């Protein structure tokens, strides 16, 4: 069997953490890409090239790091890599995967992974997750599937995956669609053929400066917080709305007067925003009439990443609406 080349970019996170100077200090990112691969031994069924591009917790992930990782990955593909593995912390892993889904222009897969248990703990899951990610990235069955997450032997699509538990090793789920496949006996097995993918958003000259906040609707919401972020110069806002896309009357009044893109997603964790069932002030149909964009099946975090990418590339309001229709609907 021909050995393929897989490129590994290490960005930090729990998988790379080790104890500090004392037990009281807690674990911090210290391990390099070479350290992580060394755990797997010298008998991998693929060739690997690796680089440590950052050493941060995923809570500190930013677009400068993601753009640098993307550029490095594109260089590795040009040099012959058949897949890219991105290793980082789990807190924002789903957002990283979605960023690559939006911006990766190749059929060559991008596989994101990490760990819930740091290497100093019993039964640390990092080596198994990294091996699974390498297996997925090296497989020709993964071509054309975009950005994937390999975790706990499941393979998830970037569009659906979410961190659904704060600490368990089975932290990631893809409710309601379910995983795309699984890794078993050194191979990846997919349940369905690769779907068609939307064209990548070009980000070579993107400007990610500026505020694009995510606000969650709730009881007694007057809309004051939304007013504050708009007055502070937000380029756009994602509202994690109640139910199928509902906000309070006060928030609806603020949205009606907004002059920047407002995206409405559902805060529930599953399901889609509606378009025409309810008619009260603050309902989905009234927000659409005000010019708000409905996120469809995209959750609030992915909606924010998509809005940030689109605003960074200078997309028009019409293009933003079209992209959310394209990527948020199931049609």
Short mmCIF file of C-alpha atoms in Angstrom, two decimals:
data_model
loop_
_atom_site.label_atom_id
_atom_site.label_comp_id
_atom_site.label_asym_id
_atom_site.label_seq_id
_atom_site.Cartn_x
_atom_site.Cartn_y
_atom_site.Cartn_z
CA UNK A 1 0.00 0.00 0.00
CA UNK A 2 1.28 3.46 -0.94
CA UNK A 3 2.08 5.62 2.06
CA UNK A 4 0.53 9.07 1.96
CA UNK A 5 1.73 12.25 3.62
CA UNK A 6 -0.36 13.97 6.30
CA UNK A 7 0.50 17.41 7.69
CA UNK A 8 -0.11 18.09 11.40
CA UNK A 9 -0.44 21.61 12.82
CA UNK A 10 -0.34 21.82 16.63
CA UNK A 11 -1.94 24.88 18.20
CA UNK A 12 -2.00 23.98 21.90
CA UNK A 13 -4.95 23.00 24.07
CA UNK A 14 -5.45 20.26 26.66
CA UNK A 15 -3.86 17.64 24.41
CA UNK A 16 -0.57 19.53 24.65
CA UNK A 17 -0.70 20.45 28.34
CA UNK A 18 1.60 19.38 31.13
CA UNK A 19 1.86 20.38 34.79
CA UNK A 20 3.42 23.72 35.61
CA UNK A 21 6.10 24.31 38.20
CA UNK A 22 3.93 22.91 40.95
CA UNK A 23 0.73 20.88 41.16
CA UNK A 24 -1.09 23.99 42.35
CA UNK A 25 -0.25 25.78 39.09
CA UNK A 26 -2.39 23.46 36.97
CA UNK A 27 -1.54 22.24 33.47
CA UNK A 28 -0.46 24.58 30.69
CA UNK A 29 0.33 24.12 26.97
CA UNK A 30 3.90 22.85 26.75
CA UNK A 31 4.08 19.92 24.30
CA UNK A 32 5.07 20.37 20.67
CA UNK A 33 3.71 18.62 17.60
CA UNK A 34 6.73 16.30 17.71
CA UNK A 35 5.98 15.48 21.35
CA UNK A 36 2.39 14.55 20.49
CA UNK A 37 3.40 12.35 17.57
CA UNK A 38 6.10 10.70 19.64
CA UNK A 39 3.36 9.21 21.81
CA UNK A 40 2.20 7.19 18.83
CA UNK A 41 5.50 5.50 18.07
CA UNK A 42 7.39 5.12 14.81
CA UNK A 43 5.02 2.72 13.07
CA UNK A 44 2.27 4.97 11.75
CA UNK A 45 0.80 3.75 8.44
CA UNK A 46 1.34 7.18 6.87
CA UNK A 47 4.18 9.69 6.60
CA UNK A 48 3.78 12.79 8.75
CA UNK A 49 5.15 16.31 8.61
CA UNK A 50 4.41 18.44 11.65
CA UNK A 51 4.75 22.00 12.93
CA UNK A 52 3.93 23.71 16.20
CA UNK A 53 2.19 26.90 15.07
CA UNK A 54 0.87 28.05 18.47
CA UNK A 55 0.78 27.03 22.12
CA UNK A 56 -2.43 28.52 23.44
CA UNK A 57 -5.61 27.45 25.14
CA UNK A 58 -8.48 27.29 22.69
CA UNK A 59 -10.29 29.99 24.65
CA UNK A 60 -7.65 32.35 23.23
CA UNK A 61 -8.01 31.17 19.63
CA UNK A 62 -8.10 34.04 17.12
CA UNK A 63 -8.35 34.54 13.38
CA UNK A 64 -4.68 35.44 13.03
CA UNK A 65 -3.79 31.95 14.27
CA UNK A 66 -6.41 30.30 12.08
CA UNK A 67 -5.29 32.20 8.98
CA UNK A 68 -1.66 31.29 9.67
CA UNK A 69 -2.64 27.64 10.10
CA UNK A 70 -4.67 27.70 6.90
CA UNK A 71 -1.75 29.22 4.96
CA UNK A 72 0.63 26.57 6.35
CA UNK A 73 -1.84 23.84 5.45
CA UNK A 74 -2.16 25.10 1.88
CA UNK A 75 1.62 25.05 1.57
CA UNK A 76 1.69 21.43 2.75
CA UNK A 77 -1.00 20.43 0.25
CA UNK A 78 1.00 22.10 -2.52
CA UNK A 79 3.98 20.03 -1.38
CA UNK A 80 2.00 16.79 -1.62
CA UNK A 81 0.12 16.34 1.65
CA UNK A 82 -3.04 14.24 1.28
CA UNK A 83 -4.63 15.62 4.42
CA UNK A 84 -4.28 18.25 7.13
CA UNK A 85 -4.74 17.59 10.86
CA UNK A 86 -5.25 20.55 13.18
CA UNK A 87 -4.68 19.82 16.87
CA UNK A 88 -6.05 22.30 19.41
CA UNK A 89 -8.10 22.70 22.57
CA UNK A 90 -11.69 21.59 22.60
CA UNK A 91 -13.39 24.76 23.86
CA UNK A 92 -13.50 26.38 20.41
CA UNK A 93 -12.74 23.30 18.32
CA UNK A 94 -16.12 23.38 16.59
CA UNK A 95 -15.54 26.97 15.50
CA UNK A 96 -12.11 26.15 14.07
CA UNK A 97 -13.59 23.24 12.10
CA UNK A 98 -16.34 25.49 10.76
CA UNK A 99 -13.82 28.18 9.77
CA UNK A 100 -11.97 25.62 7.70
CA UNK A 101 -15.22 24.31 6.22
CA UNK A 102 -16.01 27.85 5.06
CA UNK A 103 -12.56 28.75 3.71
CA UNK A 104 -10.77 25.55 2.66
CA UNK A 105 -10.61 25.38 -1.15
CA UNK A 106 -9.42 21.77 -1.65
CA UNK A 107 -10.91 18.29 -1.71
CA UNK A 108 -8.03 17.38 0.61
CA UNK A 109 -9.63 16.94 4.05
CA UNK A 110 -8.97 19.06 7.13
CA UNK A 111 -9.42 17.05 10.34
CA UNK A 112 -9.56 18.83 13.69
CA UNK A 113 -8.99 17.02 16.97
CA UNK A 114 -7.89 17.49 20.57
CA UNK A 115 -8.35 15.88 23.95
CA UNK A 116 -10.49 16.13 27.06
CA UNK A 117 -7.85 14.65 29.39
CA UNK A 118 -4.36 16.11 29.53
CA UNK A 119 -1.41 13.73 29.14
CA UNK A 120 -0.67 13.60 32.88
CA UNK A 121 -4.04 11.97 33.65
CA UNK A 122 -4.88 8.24 33.56
CA UNK A 123 -6.42 7.15 30.25
CA UNK A 124 -5.53 10.37 28.45
CA UNK A 125 -7.47 10.43 25.18
CA UNK A 126 -5.11 12.60 23.13
CA UNK A 127 -3.04 9.86 21.45
CA UNK A 128 -6.12 7.90 20.37
CA UNK A 129 -7.82 11.03 19.03
CA UNK A 130 -4.70 12.09 17.14
CA UNK A 131 -4.29 8.63 15.63
CA UNK A 132 -7.94 8.67 14.57
CA UNK A 133 -7.49 12.11 12.99
CA UNK A 134 -4.42 10.93 11.09
CA UNK A 135 -6.36 7.89 9.88
CA UNK A 136 -9.24 10.05 8.67
CA UNK A 137 -6.94 12.59 6.99
CA UNK A 138 -4.98 9.88 5.17
CA UNK A 139 -8.02 8.05 3.81
CA UNK A 140 -9.12 8.66 0.21
CA UNK A 141 -12.68 8.21 1.49
CA UNK A 142 -12.33 11.54 3.27
CA UNK A 143 -11.67 13.55 0.11
CA UNK A 144 -14.38 16.03 -0.77
CA UNK A 145 -15.90 15.99 2.72
CA UNK A 146 -14.48 19.34 3.76
CA UNK A 147 -13.57 19.96 7.39
CA UNK A 148 -14.13 17.12 9.83
CA UNK A 149 -13.76 16.50 13.55
CA UNK A 150 -12.31 13.17 14.72
CA UNK A 151 -12.99 12.56 18.39
CA UNK A 152 -13.59 9.48 20.52
CA UNK A 153 -13.50 7.40 17.28
CA UNK A 154 -16.46 9.32 15.81
CA UNK A 155 -16.14 11.48 12.70
CA UNK A 156 -18.29 14.61 12.63
CA UNK A 157 -19.08 17.14 9.92
CA UNK A 158 -17.99 20.68 10.80
CA UNK A 159 -21.47 21.97 10.05
CA UNK A 160 -23.14 19.90 12.76
CA UNK A 161 -20.56 19.19 15.44
CA UNK A 162 -20.83 20.82 18.86
CA UNK A 163 -19.07 20.45 22.16
CA UNK A 164 -21.98 19.12 24.19
CA UNK A 165 -20.31 18.25 27.48
CA UNK A 166 -17.83 20.25 29.52
CA UNK A 167 -15.58 17.38 30.62
CA UNK A 168 -16.54 13.90 29.35
CA UNK A 169 -14.38 12.20 26.73
CA UNK A 170 -17.46 11.82 24.52
CA UNK A 171 -17.81 15.59 24.57
CA UNK A 172 -18.75 16.12 20.92
CA UNK A 173 -22.06 15.40 19.23
CA UNK A 174 -23.81 16.26 15.98
CA UNK A 175 -27.40 16.56 17.09
CA UNK A 176 -29.67 16.08 15.18
CA UNK A 177 -27.77 14.76 12.16
CA UNK A 178 -25.43 12.35 13.94
CA UNK A 179 -21.79 11.52 13.11
CA UNK A 180 -20.68 11.02 9.52
CA UNK A 181 -18.78 7.85 10.34
CA UNK A 182 -16.38 6.15 12.71
CA UNK A 183 -12.86 4.84 12.97
CA UNK A 184 -12.43 1.11 13.58
CA UNK A 185 -9.51 -1.28 13.05
CA UNK A 186 -7.33 1.42 11.58
CA UNK A 187 -9.82 2.56 8.93
CA UNK A 188 -12.51 5.20 8.65
CA UNK A 189 -16.01 4.05 7.72
CA UNK A 190 -18.54 6.56 6.41
CA UNK A 191 -22.28 6.03 6.55
CA UNK A 192 -23.09 8.08 3.42
CA UNK A 193 -21.36 9.27 0.24
CA UNK A 194 -19.63 12.64 0.32
CA UNK A 195 -22.17 15.46 -0.24
CA UNK A 196 -21.64 18.45 -2.50
CA UNK A 197 -19.91 21.40 -0.84
CA UNK A 198 -20.48 25.12 -1.19
CA UNK A 199 -17.63 27.12 -2.70
CA UNK A 200 -14.98 28.29 -0.25
CA UNK A 201 -15.06 31.90 0.88
CA UNK A 202 -11.77 33.57 -0.19
CA UNK A 203 -10.05 35.07 2.86
CA UNK A 204 -6.60 35.96 1.53
CA UNK A 205 -7.24 39.69 2.02
CA UNK A 206 -9.81 39.46 4.79
CA UNK A 207 -9.96 42.06 7.56
CA UNK A 208 -11.23 40.53 10.80
CA UNK A 209 -10.92 43.73 12.82
CA UNK A 210 -14.00 45.00 14.59
CA UNK A 211 -16.66 43.73 16.96
CA UNK A 212 -19.09 40.95 15.97
CA UNK A 213 -20.72 39.88 19.25
CA UNK A 214 -22.99 36.97 20.06
CA UNK A 215 -25.86 37.85 22.41
CA UNK A 216 -28.33 35.42 23.94
CA UNK A 217 -31.99 36.31 24.36
CA UNK A 218 -33.65 35.62 27.69
CA UNK A 219 -36.43 36.52 30.06
CA UNK A 220 -36.88 40.25 30.79
CA UNK A 221 -34.65 41.13 27.82
CA UNK A 222 -35.18 44.82 27.12
CA UNK A 223 -32.84 45.07 24.13
CA UNK A 224 -30.53 47.38 26.07
CA UNK A 225 -27.46 45.16 25.66
CA UNK A 226 -28.01 44.94 21.91
CA UNK A 227 -28.29 48.74 21.82
CA UNK A 228 -25.01 49.06 23.70
CA UNK A 229 -23.03 46.85 21.31
CA UNK A 230 -24.53 48.59 18.29
CA UNK A 231 -23.66 51.99 19.75
CA UNK A 232 -20.13 50.68 20.39
CA UNK A 233 -19.68 50.12 16.65
CA UNK A 234 -20.41 46.43 16.14
CA UNK A 235 -20.02 45.42 12.49
CA UNK A 236 -22.79 42.88 12.90
CA UNK A 237 -24.49 40.89 15.66
CA UNK A 238 -25.71 37.33 16.10
CA UNK A 239 -28.65 36.91 18.44
CA UNK A 240 -29.13 33.47 19.99
CA UNK A 241 -32.89 33.79 20.04
CA UNK A 242 -35.55 31.80 21.85
CA UNK A 243 -37.25 28.84 20.20
CA UNK A 244 -37.49 29.07 16.44
CA UNK A 245 -36.14 32.62 16.31
CA UNK A 246 -38.03 34.85 18.74
CA UNK A 247 -36.94 37.92 20.71
CA UNK A 248 -38.64 40.34 23.08
CA UNK A 249 -40.52 43.36 21.83
CA UNK A 250 -37.75 45.61 23.16
CA UNK A 251 -35.07 43.69 21.29
CA UNK A 252 -37.23 43.69 18.17
CA UNK A 253 -37.44 47.48 18.33
CA UNK A 254 -33.64 47.69 18.44
CA UNK A 255 -33.29 45.26 15.52
CA UNK A 256 -35.76 47.29 13.47
CA UNK A 257 -33.53 50.35 13.80
CA UNK A 258 -30.18 48.57 13.33
CA UNK A 259 -28.01 49.57 10.39
CA UNK A 260 -25.68 46.54 10.46
CA UNK A 261 -26.43 42.86 9.74
CA UNK A 262 -28.36 41.08 12.49
CA UNK A 263 -28.43 37.27 12.33
CA UNK A 264 -31.04 35.31 14.28
CA UNK A 265 -30.13 31.76 15.38
CA UNK A 266 -31.89 29.46 17.82
CA UNK A 267 -30.35 29.07 21.27
CA UNK A 268 -31.92 25.62 21.81
CA UNK A 269 -29.03 23.47 20.57
CA UNK A 270 -31.06 21.67 17.90
CA UNK A 271 -33.60 22.54 15.25
CA UNK A 272 -33.96 25.38 12.77
CA UNK A 273 -35.21 28.92 12.83
CA UNK A 274 -38.64 29.34 11.23
CA UNK A 275 -39.62 31.86 8.59
CA UNK A 276 -43.38 32.28 8.63
CA UNK A 277 -45.29 30.50 11.39
CA UNK A 278 -45.53 33.20 14.09
CA UNK A 279 -46.58 36.78 13.49
CA UNK A 280 -46.18 38.73 16.76
CA UNK A 281 -43.70 41.60 17.16
CA UNK A 282 -40.37 39.84 17.76
CA UNK A 283 -41.37 36.66 15.94
CA UNK A 284 -39.36 35.20 13.10
CA UNK A 285 -41.60 36.62 10.38
CA UNK A 286 -41.53 40.11 11.88
CA UNK A 287 -37.73 40.01 12.22
CA UNK A 288 -37.37 39.00 8.57
CA UNK A 289 -39.51 42.01 7.58
CA UNK A 290 -37.13 44.19 9.62
CA UNK A 291 -34.20 42.91 7.54
CA UNK A 292 -32.77 40.34 9.94
CA UNK A 293 -31.14 37.22 8.52
CA UNK A 294 -32.28 33.82 9.79
CA UNK A 295 -29.52 31.29 10.50
CA UNK A 296 -31.60 28.21 9.70
CA UNK A 297 -29.94 25.08 11.04
CA UNK A 298 -26.69 26.86 11.95
CA UNK A 299 -26.21 27.23 15.70
CA UNK A 300 -25.29 30.63 17.18
CA UNK A 301 -21.54 29.95 17.37
CA UNK A 302 -21.29 28.83 13.77
CA UNK A 303 -23.50 31.73 12.72
CA UNK A 304 -21.07 34.13 14.35
CA UNK A 305 -18.08 32.59 12.55
CA UNK A 306 -19.88 32.75 9.21
CA UNK A 307 -20.90 36.38 9.80
CA UNK A 308 -17.35 37.29 10.85
CA UNK A 309 -15.88 35.66 7.74
CA UNK A 310 -18.38 37.35 5.46
CA UNK A 311 -17.91 40.79 7.01
CA UNK A 312 -14.13 40.35 6.91
CA UNK A 313 -14.32 39.76 3.16
CA UNK A 314 -16.57 42.76 2.52
CA UNK A 315 -19.75 40.84 1.70
CA UNK A 316 -22.84 42.91 0.95
CA UNK A 317 -26.07 42.49 2.92
CA UNK A 318 -27.50 40.59 -0.03
CA UNK A 319 -24.48 38.27 -0.13
CA UNK A 320 -24.74 37.66 3.63
CA UNK A 321 -28.40 36.70 3.26
CA UNK A 322 -27.56 34.38 0.36
CA UNK A 323 -24.70 32.67 2.23
CA UNK A 324 -26.88 31.99 5.28
CA UNK A 325 -29.59 30.58 3.04
CA UNK A 326 -27.03 28.38 1.31
CA UNK A 327 -25.28 27.10 4.42
CA UNK A 328 -28.13 27.22 6.93
CA UNK A 329 -30.89 25.48 5.03
CA UNK A 330 -31.18 21.79 4.19
CA UNK A 331 -32.58 22.25 0.68
#
